[in-house]
DNA sequence: TTGAAAGCGCTAACAG
DNA sequence: CTGTTAGCGCTTTCAA
């Protein structure tokens, strides 16, 4: 016969568990578990247990609890890249709201790769996240549609996808603002540096821009359209290709983001053209460096969208169906586009 | 007498478990568990089990496994903020290396708040992370010392703390490079916009800068020292305070980072001073926007440090004690400091 | 209120 | 190689 385990033995090595606290207080594990989830002052036992737990340095084990309850107090956020400042800002807002409500946030970056999107989301779900914030949705909604089948509450943020709850900026309006502004400045030969088409964000901005031009009987020629992407390097390369083909434009809209615009500015400078003086340049997002650079750009309420997304998700976890929100962007005019065409150096 | 549970009953609703696969194949749970961890082609049973698992849509439950094995296949990274591009770059490298080795990464941002540092690390540890990457260490090593007591493998990155394995840039050398450069350009009245003193990074840069000046019998006066922080807003405010007090400087080193330098540039512009022409400006990190702005700065191998940290941590998890690495930075001279003092507009 | 007991899904001895 | 048995630490019926 094997001797019965000695339940009063001090817990082996390692962190104290409920058992440790139970043995210490002479109570049962279940009583301790309950007591710990009441306020410390609700009850004599609760007080006793909280004190003992404190003294013993007990910390709850969320993974054990999670195994049992099938919820984790964690929400997952999937971004395309956290080196994109906009995604980082959203992440930080989400984190802040979540932590204030007793949740924690796990992030995952996917680089917009569909395989990574599946893998990361599956991991998050395996880890029992109570909800998902999707910041890297694609226009073709296959990804978002799949997320919706998972049975986990979710909301999209920044990037829209048809038929899903999303907290987004009105990017088409943003594109229009830029188009109207440049036309008002006298520009007629307009170039466009696009962002990735799979993102509703850059797609809609380009559409709005084109729509504004169309309203004035103008258009961006094929010739003056190039891919500018989301990075300084891709923006620079795009502008170099553009310049290699034509200099018959007086303004360019970098609809991907300000970083692409920074790259475009570099390329223009290298080509001996002064942004704002020879070619007007407009970006999107109004990141910090846009100010000292004097870059005209469109400001969108990124932090607010992150906060809205987090709140909507927390609501969804409580059973309140999330409802999408669209916020309006504003144009921020700076030196890179504030000189009317007529006064620019090489205006034709 | 309670009837024995019907083990052959189909698993209730919900995801298939090992039990589901076991029942389906007529094998035991443990056999299935083992088979699933071998290659599918190692064995007739393994093949059978893998096929069944596939067919039933079985996905392993990492939280259950983690509860049992006390390891998770997850490494934790704690950063001060992911909106700091440098921290984001490090995160992405860590993530990449980790994922390639079958690990996943959980991030947490602390804003350098000690309470948040404890909370977030505790959370990560509760979630059974197999190792920790600390990117927000402080110079007073209380935080790092505490992390070391946790019994979880860890490495520091970017920010050093005495007595801990760290992958860092030689920031003092970086500060020296800046000092030598500005002196060589003819500057004698030098201002310093500091970063937070709790970060070894900005502290060491300031020290190196001062040491270089001292080598030439120069010094930064109290009068010309201001806090510039790590953000555009704080850099701008710092420069405004500086300008409010004195214009007797011809160059400024913003040792916090390039964002602080961007803020300083804005403040100078607002004051009617042209960076590079009236006042030389130098930043640190060489972020993307430094190029179009023509900001002189110091380039440090951030991505490499992230990669090194991840590899060192993975080694540490295997039992190989991590050893710190120091990488040398390089100066990148651009327009904001390339005009010698003698040729600058308001040189005295 | 409290405690005993069962079990979340998995892995790890230990026998066969 | 296989199955049996025992938990990991926690929550949650269910009785007392």
XYZ file of C-alpha atoms (C1' of nucleotides) in Angstrom:
728
model
C 0.000 0.000 0.000
C 1.225 3.377 -0.959
C 1.015 5.856 1.913
C -1.519 8.619 1.219
C 0.037 11.852 0.065
C 0.756 14.214 2.915
C -1.533 17.091 2.177
C -0.112 19.193 4.941
C 3.377 19.139 3.527
C 4.472 22.566 2.356
C 3.906 22.875 -1.361
C 6.990 21.528 -3.036
C 9.139 24.151 -4.678
C 7.552 26.727 -6.888
C 4.871 29.305 -6.527
C 2.202 29.068 -3.916
C -1.131 27.768 -5.171
C -4.633 27.822 -3.808
C -3.671 24.678 -1.929
C -0.891 26.564 -0.157
C -3.258 29.251 0.988
C -5.873 26.685 1.955
C -3.409 24.754 4.103
C -2.179 27.945 5.668
C -5.630 29.140 6.639
C -7.070 25.741 7.439
C -9.778 26.325 4.859
C -10.563 24.336 1.768
C -9.347 25.118 -1.685
C -12.800 25.967 -2.925
C -13.451 28.374 -0.088
C -10.188 30.097 -0.774
C -10.973 30.301 -4.453
C -14.304 31.927 -3.728
C -12.985 34.251 -1.065
C -10.291 35.518 -3.375
C -12.876 36.580 -5.881
C -14.818 38.680 -3.401
C -13.628 42.036 -2.161
C -11.318 41.596 0.817
C -13.688 43.480 3.092
C -16.885 41.668 2.216
C -16.503 39.043 4.845
C -14.394 37.818 7.741
C -13.159 34.818 5.760
C -12.495 36.925 2.712
C -10.339 39.219 4.784
C -8.463 36.321 6.322
C -7.862 34.666 2.985
C -6.766 37.830 1.252
C -4.283 38.505 3.986
C -2.871 35.010 3.875
C -2.619 35.122 0.094
C -0.817 38.419 0.306
C 1.573 37.159 2.943
C 2.346 33.955 1.071
C 2.847 35.818 -2.178
C 0.099 33.901 -3.877
C -0.596 34.865 -7.470
C -3.453 33.307 -9.378
C -2.560 31.081 -12.298
C -4.482 32.404 -15.278
C -3.708 29.411 -17.433
C -5.261 26.997 -14.987
C -8.246 29.259 -14.567
C -8.479 29.626 -18.304
C -8.447 25.883 -18.838
C -11.379 25.623 -16.514
C -13.453 28.650 -17.461
C -12.637 28.741 -21.142
C -12.058 32.435 -20.955
C -8.843 34.235 -20.327
C -9.263 37.918 -19.632
C -7.124 38.480 -22.689
C -8.015 40.088 -25.961
C -6.002 39.537 -29.094
C -5.046 42.187 -31.580
C -3.666 41.378 -34.960
C -1.837 44.084 -36.866
C 0.035 44.044 -40.118
C 3.109 45.568 -38.551
C 3.845 47.423 -35.363
C 6.580 49.439 -37.044
C 3.689 51.182 -38.738
C 3.178 53.970 -36.257
C -0.534 54.044 -36.898
C -0.914 50.427 -35.936
C 1.266 51.003 -32.903
C -0.899 53.918 -31.801
C -3.998 51.820 -32.147
C -2.381 49.018 -30.215
C -1.493 51.309 -27.358
C -5.016 52.674 -27.112
C -6.480 49.212 -27.190
C -4.060 48.122 -24.516
C -4.933 51.076 -22.337
C -8.682 50.561 -22.529
C -8.361 46.829 -22.072
C -6.090 47.054 -19.051
C -8.434 49.565 -17.453
C -11.151 46.940 -17.715
C -9.042 44.150 -16.333
C -8.126 42.640 -19.663
C -4.742 42.155 -21.223
C -3.797 42.354 -24.851
C -1.775 39.969 -26.963
C -0.553 41.378 -30.256
C 0.517 39.592 -33.369
C 2.007 41.029 -36.539
C 1.229 39.417 -39.879
C 2.848 41.591 -42.559
C -0.457 41.191 -44.403
C 0.480 37.635 -45.265
C -2.698 35.525 -45.353
C -0.933 32.446 -43.997
C 0.419 34.435 -41.080
C -3.019 35.914 -40.492
C -4.523 32.455 -40.098
C -1.671 31.173 -37.984
C -1.610 34.097 -35.642
C -5.341 34.216 -35.190
C -5.416 30.485 -34.573
C -2.749 30.882 -31.942
C -4.633 33.685 -30.275
C -7.807 31.645 -30.276
C -5.978 28.613 -28.926
C -4.862 30.794 -26.091
C -8.471 31.451 -25.377
C -8.576 35.145 -26.130
C -12.006 36.473 -25.276
C -12.123 38.693 -28.346
C -10.173 39.841 -31.365
C -9.285 43.207 -32.813
C -8.371 42.953 -36.456
C -6.287 45.843 -37.752
C -5.003 44.132 -40.889
C -8.204 43.259 -42.719
C -8.134 43.004 -46.506
C -10.647 44.343 -48.967
C -11.486 40.924 -50.220
C -13.190 39.844 -47.027
C -12.024 36.205 -46.997
C -9.935 36.812 -43.907
C -12.562 38.752 -41.985
C -15.231 36.272 -43.046
C -13.126 33.487 -41.657
C -12.563 35.311 -38.392
C -16.316 35.714 -38.105
C -16.771 31.930 -38.213
C -14.522 31.400 -35.215
C -17.194 32.103 -32.669
C -15.008 34.699 -30.991
C -16.241 38.290 -30.672
C -14.304 40.596 -32.973
C -14.162 44.060 -34.452
C -12.141 45.536 -37.276
C -10.250 48.763 -36.909
C -8.664 51.109 -39.466
C -9.235 48.797 -42.387
C -12.751 48.070 -43.450
C -14.074 44.881 -44.981
C -17.614 44.520 -46.304
C -20.128 43.210 -43.825
C -18.079 43.436 -40.653
C -18.202 45.772 -37.661
C -15.403 48.259 -38.170
C -14.069 51.437 -36.600
C -12.623 53.373 -39.478
C -11.764 56.722 -40.914
C -13.667 57.942 -43.942
C -10.722 57.448 -46.239
C -12.592 58.238 -49.397
C -13.430 61.642 -47.908
C -9.759 62.000 -47.004
C -8.770 61.404 -50.604
C -11.356 63.920 -51.750
C -10.003 66.553 -49.389
C -6.603 66.164 -50.966
C -7.936 66.313 -54.487
C -10.003 69.431 -53.820
C -7.105 71.117 -52.084
C -4.622 70.522 -54.874
C -7.100 71.627 -57.504
C -7.815 74.772 -55.502
C -4.097 75.454 -55.496
C -4.206 75.458 -59.243
C -2.779 72.024 -59.972
C -3.992 70.213 -63.045
C -1.270 67.649 -63.666
C -1.629 65.388 -60.698
C 0.333 62.285 -59.882
C -0.694 59.501 -57.528
C 1.516 57.241 -55.476
C -0.758 54.405 -54.434
C -0.695 52.151 -51.399
C -1.423 48.437 -51.406
C -4.733 47.680 -53.085
C -5.610 44.948 -50.603
C -6.034 47.610 -47.959
C -9.357 49.411 -48.024
C -7.536 52.380 -46.562
C -5.304 53.223 -49.487
C -7.808 51.970 -52.032
C -10.529 54.288 -50.755
C -8.190 57.262 -50.528
C -7.205 56.825 -54.152
C -10.841 56.488 -55.122
C -11.796 59.662 -53.289
C -8.903 61.505 -54.855
C -9.911 60.412 -58.333
C -13.529 61.262 -57.654
C -12.586 64.795 -56.653
C -10.597 65.230 -59.839
C -13.428 63.807 -61.907
C -15.745 66.417 -60.407
C -13.508 68.990 -62.063
C -13.132 67.139 -65.319
C -9.641 65.995 -64.422
C -8.041 62.596 -64.048
C -4.799 60.966 -63.007
C -3.270 59.420 -66.069
C -1.944 55.875 -66.056
C 1.403 57.482 -66.812
C 1.338 59.417 -63.568
C 0.278 56.565 -61.310
C 2.828 54.512 -59.447
C 2.905 52.188 -56.497
C 4.224 53.975 -53.432
C 3.459 51.438 -50.746
C 3.608 52.110 -47.043
C 7.311 52.673 -46.486
C 9.898 55.320 -47.123
C 11.832 53.022 -49.426
C 8.815 52.068 -51.517
C 7.686 55.681 -51.710
C 11.118 56.741 -52.836
C 11.294 53.993 -55.455
C 7.826 54.876 -56.702
C 8.746 58.508 -57.119
C 11.952 57.571 -58.896
C 10.020 55.491 -61.389
C 7.595 58.340 -61.850
C 10.357 60.866 -62.440
C 12.051 58.476 -64.818
C 8.939 58.510 -66.930
C 7.702 62.039 -66.710
C 8.129 65.374 -65.032
C 4.824 66.636 -66.332
C 3.182 66.813 -62.930
C 3.073 69.615 -60.406
C 1.643 67.747 -57.450
C 1.620 64.257 -56.046
C -0.630 62.546 -53.530
C 1.026 59.721 -51.589
C -2.077 57.978 -50.385
C -0.349 55.086 -48.628
C 0.892 57.135 -45.728
C 3.311 59.876 -44.699
C 6.275 57.527 -44.837
C 5.727 56.927 -48.514
C 5.528 60.696 -48.823
C 8.844 61.060 -47.010
C 10.371 58.715 -49.543
C 8.846 60.723 -52.359
C 10.294 63.894 -50.872
C 13.738 62.313 -50.768
C 13.486 61.235 -54.370
C 12.386 64.701 -55.440
C 15.238 66.316 -53.537
C 17.718 63.905 -55.095
C 16.338 64.851 -58.494
C 16.915 68.501 -57.652
C 13.283 69.317 -57.122
C 12.148 71.150 -54.008
C 8.929 69.847 -52.458
C 6.436 72.680 -52.173
C 8.411 74.817 -54.581
C 8.697 72.589 -57.627
C 6.232 69.859 -56.807
C 3.489 69.858 -54.195
C 3.448 66.758 -52.026
C 0.669 65.442 -49.819
C 0.789 62.459 -47.485
C -1.665 60.803 -45.134
C -1.818 60.302 -41.349
C -0.066 63.360 -39.963
C 2.719 61.558 -38.154
C 5.050 63.513 -35.888
C 7.781 64.103 -38.473
C 5.326 65.706 -40.879
C 5.472 68.923 -38.846
C 9.185 69.754 -39.062
C 9.170 68.586 -42.662
C 6.266 70.863 -43.505
C 4.382 68.029 -45.130
C 0.745 68.577 -45.994
C -1.188 65.538 -44.901
C -4.533 64.259 -43.710
C -5.110 63.758 -40.027
C -7.243 60.852 -38.947
C -8.345 60.086 -35.388
C -6.263 56.943 -35.008
C -6.142 56.916 -31.242
C -9.874 57.434 -31.043
C -10.471 54.562 -33.429
C -8.330 52.321 -31.271
C -10.258 53.313 -28.216
C -13.606 52.820 -29.951
C -12.532 49.428 -31.179
C -11.486 48.326 -27.719
C -14.724 49.525 -26.166
C -16.814 47.923 -28.868
C -14.991 44.658 -28.391
C -15.401 44.708 -24.634
C -19.083 45.331 -25.259
C -19.235 42.444 -27.695
C -17.686 40.190 -25.087
C -20.544 41.178 -22.806
C -22.972 40.267 -25.545
C -23.671 43.705 -27.045
C -23.381 43.453 -30.828
C -20.676 45.875 -31.984
C -21.658 48.597 -34.396
C -19.253 50.142 -36.824
C -18.184 53.770 -36.659
C -16.859 56.077 -39.373
C -14.905 59.182 -38.406
C -14.119 62.133 -40.612
C -10.520 63.098 -41.390
C -9.205 66.643 -41.658
C -6.708 68.197 -44.018
C -3.575 69.723 -42.525
C -1.981 72.136 -44.976
C 1.728 72.800 -44.587
C 4.503 74.187 -46.723
C 4.700 71.193 -49.067
C 1.487 72.307 -50.772
C 0.720 75.810 -49.570
C 2.299 77.692 -52.436
C -0.283 78.126 -55.211
C 0.822 76.668 -58.512
C 1.087 80.089 -60.085
C 3.814 81.052 -57.636
C 5.773 77.827 -57.719
C 9.232 77.855 -59.215
C 8.930 75.593 -62.198
C 5.240 76.015 -62.850
C 4.319 75.697 -66.455
C -24.849 4.327 -7.375
C -24.053 6.741 -10.076
C -23.658 5.104 -13.466
C -20.106 5.343 -14.814
C -19.652 8.079 -17.386
C -20.115 6.908 -20.922
C -16.676 7.280 -22.382
C -17.810 6.355 -25.823
C -20.277 9.190 -26.028
C -19.366 11.708 -28.710
C -17.594 14.696 -27.223
C -20.251 17.229 -26.330
C -20.247 20.368 -28.429
C -17.051 22.314 -28.908
C -13.720 21.597 -30.367
C -12.460 18.071 -30.750
C -9.969 17.028 -28.088
C -7.500 14.206 -27.795
C -10.380 12.159 -26.422
C -12.308 12.710 -29.649
C -9.422 11.460 -31.727
C -8.814 8.582 -29.338
C -12.410 7.432 -29.546
C -12.399 7.774 -33.280
C -9.293 5.686 -33.749
C -9.978 3.266 -30.925
C -6.651 4.181 -29.339
C -5.978 5.659 -25.937
C -5.588 9.326 -25.252
C -1.929 8.981 -24.370
C -1.125 7.074 -27.522
C -2.803 9.753 -29.549
C -0.921 12.438 -27.668
C 2.384 10.746 -28.388
C 1.580 9.960 -31.994
C 0.669 13.555 -32.653
C 4.066 14.666 -31.503
C 5.934 12.408 -33.906
C 6.183 13.050 -37.620
C 3.152 11.631 -39.401
C 5.288 9.214 -41.399
C 7.322 7.779 -38.542
C 4.940 4.980 -37.851
C 1.722 3.266 -38.912
C -0.107 4.503 -35.823
C 1.291 7.985 -36.188
C -0.008 8.123 -39.728
C -3.419 6.845 -38.671
C -3.672 9.320 -35.814
C -2.526 12.273 -37.857
C -5.079 11.485 -40.480
C -7.881 11.164 -37.970
C -6.860 14.396 -36.257
C -6.842 16.147 -39.578
C -10.206 14.778 -40.544
C -11.803 15.664 -37.227
C -10.311 19.139 -37.275
C -8.427 18.545 -34.076
C -6.268 21.422 -32.864
C -4.062 21.054 -29.810
C -4.952 23.150 -26.803
C -1.807 24.995 -25.772
C -3.249 26.170 -22.489
C -3.936 22.649 -21.310
C -0.498 21.549 -22.465
C 1.017 24.553 -20.798
C -0.688 23.812 -17.510
C 0.856 20.387 -17.577
C 4.319 21.050 -18.957
C 4.848 24.427 -17.337
C 6.181 25.765 -20.563
C 4.325 27.469 -23.324
C 6.347 27.956 -26.463
C 5.867 31.658 -25.907
C 8.415 34.309 -25.116
C 7.475 37.606 -23.587
C 8.835 40.967 -24.590
C 8.338 44.055 -22.528
C 8.873 47.417 -24.152
C 8.324 50.918 -22.911
C 6.199 51.804 -25.880
C 5.577 50.315 -29.272
C 4.931 53.723 -30.761
C 8.663 54.166 -30.346
C 9.777 52.937 -33.727
C 12.994 51.544 -32.309
C 11.131 49.347 -29.893
C 8.771 48.303 -32.639
C 11.675 47.335 -34.880
C 13.167 45.247 -32.111
C 9.839 43.623 -31.471
C 9.461 42.644 -35.090
C 12.900 41.085 -35.222
C 12.292 39.184 -32.031
C 8.994 37.981 -33.381
C 10.563 36.841 -36.611
C 13.356 34.864 -34.979
C 11.013 33.396 -32.392
C 8.412 32.291 -34.896
C 11.103 30.677 -37.034
C 11.994 28.581 -33.995
C 8.449 27.610 -33.203
C 7.904 30.202 -30.509
C 5.421 32.987 -30.307
C 5.870 36.401 -28.768
C 3.663 38.288 -26.380
C 4.407 41.987 -26.019
C 3.576 44.361 -23.252
C 4.093 48.105 -23.098
C 4.895 49.763 -19.786
C 5.540 53.449 -20.509
C 8.542 53.036 -18.208
C 6.212 52.979 -15.224
C 7.691 50.664 -12.559
C 4.278 49.457 -11.423
C 3.348 48.577 -14.968
C 6.676 46.827 -15.423
C 5.955 44.548 -12.474
C 2.370 43.937 -13.482
C 3.130 43.163 -17.060
C 6.046 40.900 -16.298
C 3.982 39.092 -13.695
C 1.266 38.585 -16.245
C 3.702 37.262 -18.772
C 5.186 34.909 -16.221
C 1.730 33.782 -15.138
C 1.096 32.900 -18.721
C 4.114 30.687 -18.531
C 6.353 32.469 -20.978
C 9.524 30.466 -21.458
C 11.708 33.563 -21.469
C 11.657 37.331 -21.331
C 13.125 40.079 -23.448
C 13.373 43.313 -21.523
C 13.605 46.397 -23.707
C 12.640 48.935 -21.055
C 15.307 48.395 -18.404
C 16.268 51.277 -16.164
C 19.723 52.341 -15.085
C 19.020 51.726 -11.476
C 18.848 47.987 -11.862
C 16.003 47.318 -9.399
C 13.717 46.209 -12.180
C 16.235 44.000 -13.957
C 17.406 42.575 -10.643
C 13.846 41.633 -9.826
C 13.348 40.017 -13.228
C 16.469 37.967 -12.566
C 14.908 36.530 -9.421
C 11.917 35.185 -11.323
C 13.672 32.053 -12.444
C 12.746 32.762 -16.061
C 15.495 33.098 -18.663
C 15.814 36.697 -19.799
C 17.977 39.110 -21.746
C 17.975 42.877 -21.970
C 18.036 44.681 -25.268
C 18.767 48.306 -26.185
C 18.899 49.503 -22.598
C 21.671 48.237 -20.392
C 21.525 47.657 -16.653
C 24.566 46.723 -14.616
C 25.154 43.016 -14.181
C 22.659 41.705 -16.708
C 23.065 40.108 -20.122
C 22.273 42.823 -22.634
C 22.398 43.380 -26.381
C 23.114 47.047 -26.745
C 24.602 49.784 -28.839
C 27.680 51.575 -27.544
C 25.759 54.717 -26.785
C 28.639 56.492 -25.117
C 30.628 56.072 -28.327
C 27.611 57.401 -30.203
C 27.582 60.517 -28.062
C 31.306 60.928 -28.635
C 30.868 60.719 -32.393
C 28.418 63.580 -32.243
C 30.655 65.691 -30.029
C 33.712 65.179 -32.220
C 31.735 65.929 -35.345
C 30.281 69.192 -34.091
C 33.641 70.336 -32.785
C 35.224 69.508 -36.109
C 32.602 71.664 -37.771
C 33.832 74.541 -35.674
C 31.137 74.631 -33.012
C 32.109 75.788 -29.549
C 28.791 76.810 -28.000
C 26.999 73.509 -27.759
C 23.556 72.798 -26.369
C 22.240 69.480 -25.190
C 18.668 68.239 -25.212
C 18.714 65.260 -22.882
C 16.584 62.144 -22.811
C 15.217 60.478 -19.704
C 17.964 59.798 -17.194
C 16.518 56.452 -16.162
C 17.433 55.104 -19.574
C 21.052 54.060 -19.943
C 20.694 54.882 -23.603
C 20.230 58.631 -23.322
C 22.366 58.876 -20.207
C 25.364 57.271 -21.909
C 24.958 59.332 -25.034
C 25.038 62.523 -22.996
C 28.065 61.271 -21.120
C 29.921 60.421 -24.331
C 29.021 63.795 -25.780
C 30.315 65.610 -22.715
C 33.466 63.490 -22.667
C 34.240 64.419 -26.266
C 33.835 68.101 -25.457
C 35.994 67.744 -22.363
C 38.734 66.263 -24.532
C 38.791 69.620 -26.296
C 38.515 71.717 -23.181
C 34.862 72.425 -23.820
C 31.707 71.789 -21.840
C 27.953 72.097 -22.101
C 26.862 74.755 -19.682
C 23.952 74.199 -17.314
C 22.338 77.085 -19.135
C 22.404 75.206 -22.426
C 21.093 71.902 -21.112
C 17.412 71.054 -21.291
C 15.256 67.987 -21.112
C 14.195 66.922 -24.584
C 12.654 63.529 -23.854
C 11.772 60.946 -26.452
C 8.936 62.624 -28.297
C 8.419 65.392 -30.786
C 6.372 67.386 -28.301
C 8.939 67.131 -25.509
C 11.781 67.963 -27.873
C 9.929 70.992 -29.117
C 9.142 72.161 -25.591
C 12.757 71.648 -24.557
C 14.031 73.706 -27.438
C 11.511 76.434 -26.691
C 12.745 76.657 -23.115
C 16.301 76.750 -24.377
C 15.581 79.522 -26.851
C 13.706 81.432 -24.193
C 16.849 81.475 -22.140
C 19.615 81.881 -24.655
C 20.480 81.960 -28.293
C 24.181 81.701 -27.590
C 24.549 78.244 -29.082
C 25.334 77.198 -32.619
C 24.612 73.492 -32.359
C 22.386 71.157 -30.396
C 22.529 67.442 -29.767
C 19.167 65.818 -29.125
C 20.382 62.671 -27.501
C 16.975 61.163 -26.696
C 16.143 60.264 -30.268
C 15.321 61.665 -33.698
C 11.784 62.489 -32.667
C 13.016 64.866 -30.019
C 15.224 66.328 -32.744
C 12.210 66.762 -35.013
C 10.551 68.709 -32.251
C 13.660 70.828 -31.816
C 13.689 71.509 -35.541
C 10.079 72.664 -35.392
C 10.814 74.978 -32.497
C 13.810 76.447 -34.297
C 11.778 76.996 -37.452
C 9.038 78.684 -35.456
C 11.669 80.936 -33.929
C 12.823 81.858 -37.391
C 16.008 79.830 -37.248
C 16.911 77.453 -40.038
C 18.325 74.106 -38.905
C 21.709 73.577 -40.530
C 21.971 77.232 -41.461
C 21.508 78.982 -38.130
C 21.835 76.109 -35.722
C 23.245 72.649 -36.341
C 20.998 69.851 -35.105
C 21.880 66.228 -34.465
C 19.537 63.418 -33.434
C 19.924 59.747 -32.699
C 18.650 56.537 -34.336
C 18.399 57.417 -37.996
C 14.697 56.831 -38.413
C 13.151 56.942 -41.864
C 12.067 60.574 -41.736
C 15.596 61.748 -40.944
C 16.514 61.359 -44.603
C 14.036 63.738 -46.236
C 14.540 66.158 -43.345
C 18.294 66.073 -43.824
C 18.820 65.403 -40.138
C 22.293 64.376 -39.037
C 21.941 61.452 -36.682
C 23.593 58.338 -35.336
C 22.676 54.986 -36.787
C 22.535 52.028 -34.478
C 21.941 48.414 -35.510
C 18.527 48.106 -33.874
C 17.268 45.227 -35.957
C 20.457 43.307 -35.349
C 20.169 43.854 -31.627
C 16.644 42.511 -31.696
C 17.787 39.457 -33.571
C 20.710 38.902 -31.220
C 18.469 39.248 -28.209
C 16.015 36.709 -29.556
C 18.762 34.214 -30.375
C 20.412 34.692 -27.012
C 17.109 34.150 -25.266
C 16.341 31.015 -27.234
C 19.802 29.793 -26.257
C 19.143 30.646 -22.636
C 15.937 28.629 -22.751
C 18.069 25.695 -23.919
C 20.366 26.264 -20.990
C 23.149 28.253 -22.659
C 23.928 31.283 -20.483
C 23.376 34.406 -22.557
C 26.305 36.707 -23.093
C 25.917 40.404 -23.690
C 26.913 42.085 -26.931
C 27.877 45.684 -27.637
C 27.631 46.999 -31.191
C 29.196 50.186 -32.516
C 27.078 52.998 -33.920
C 27.930 55.142 -36.923
C 27.455 58.819 -37.595
C 25.286 59.821 -40.542
C 26.013 63.399 -41.549
C 23.279 65.258 -43.376
C 22.388 68.846 -44.122
C 21.409 69.730 -40.569
C 25.077 69.799 -39.546
C 27.136 69.677 -42.708
C 27.721 73.384 -43.073
C 30.846 74.357 -41.119
C 30.213 76.988 -38.506
C 32.254 79.547 -40.388
C 29.826 79.358 -43.304
C 26.636 79.331 -41.312
C 24.330 82.334 -41.531
C 24.329 83.679 -38.034
C 27.757 82.465 -36.945
C 29.414 84.742 -34.464
C -21.385 29.817 4.059
C -18.421 25.761 3.515
C -15.967 21.337 1.782
C -15.735 17.244 -1.179
C -15.405 15.836 -5.604
C -15.269 16.168 -10.440
C -13.064 17.638 -14.371
C -11.141 21.439 -18.124
C -7.312 18.931 -22.000
C -3.138 17.587 -21.817
C 1.487 15.063 -20.606
C 4.322 11.924 -18.068
C 5.483 8.175 -15.189
C 4.837 3.507 -14.911
C 3.528 -1.186 -16.204
C 2.460 -4.422 -19.450
C 4.763 0.582 -28.586
C 0.514 0.798 -25.829
C -2.791 1.745 -22.105
C -3.541 2.946 -17.215
C -3.150 6.189 -13.744
C -2.161 10.680 -11.885
C -2.124 14.921 -11.742
C -0.916 20.514 -13.472
C -4.185 24.704 -10.596
C -8.280 26.194 -10.901
C -13.648 26.626 -10.830
C -17.986 24.706 -10.047
C -21.776 21.685 -9.128
C -23.615 19.452 -5.206
C -24.460 18.298 -0.303
C -23.984 19.322 4.109
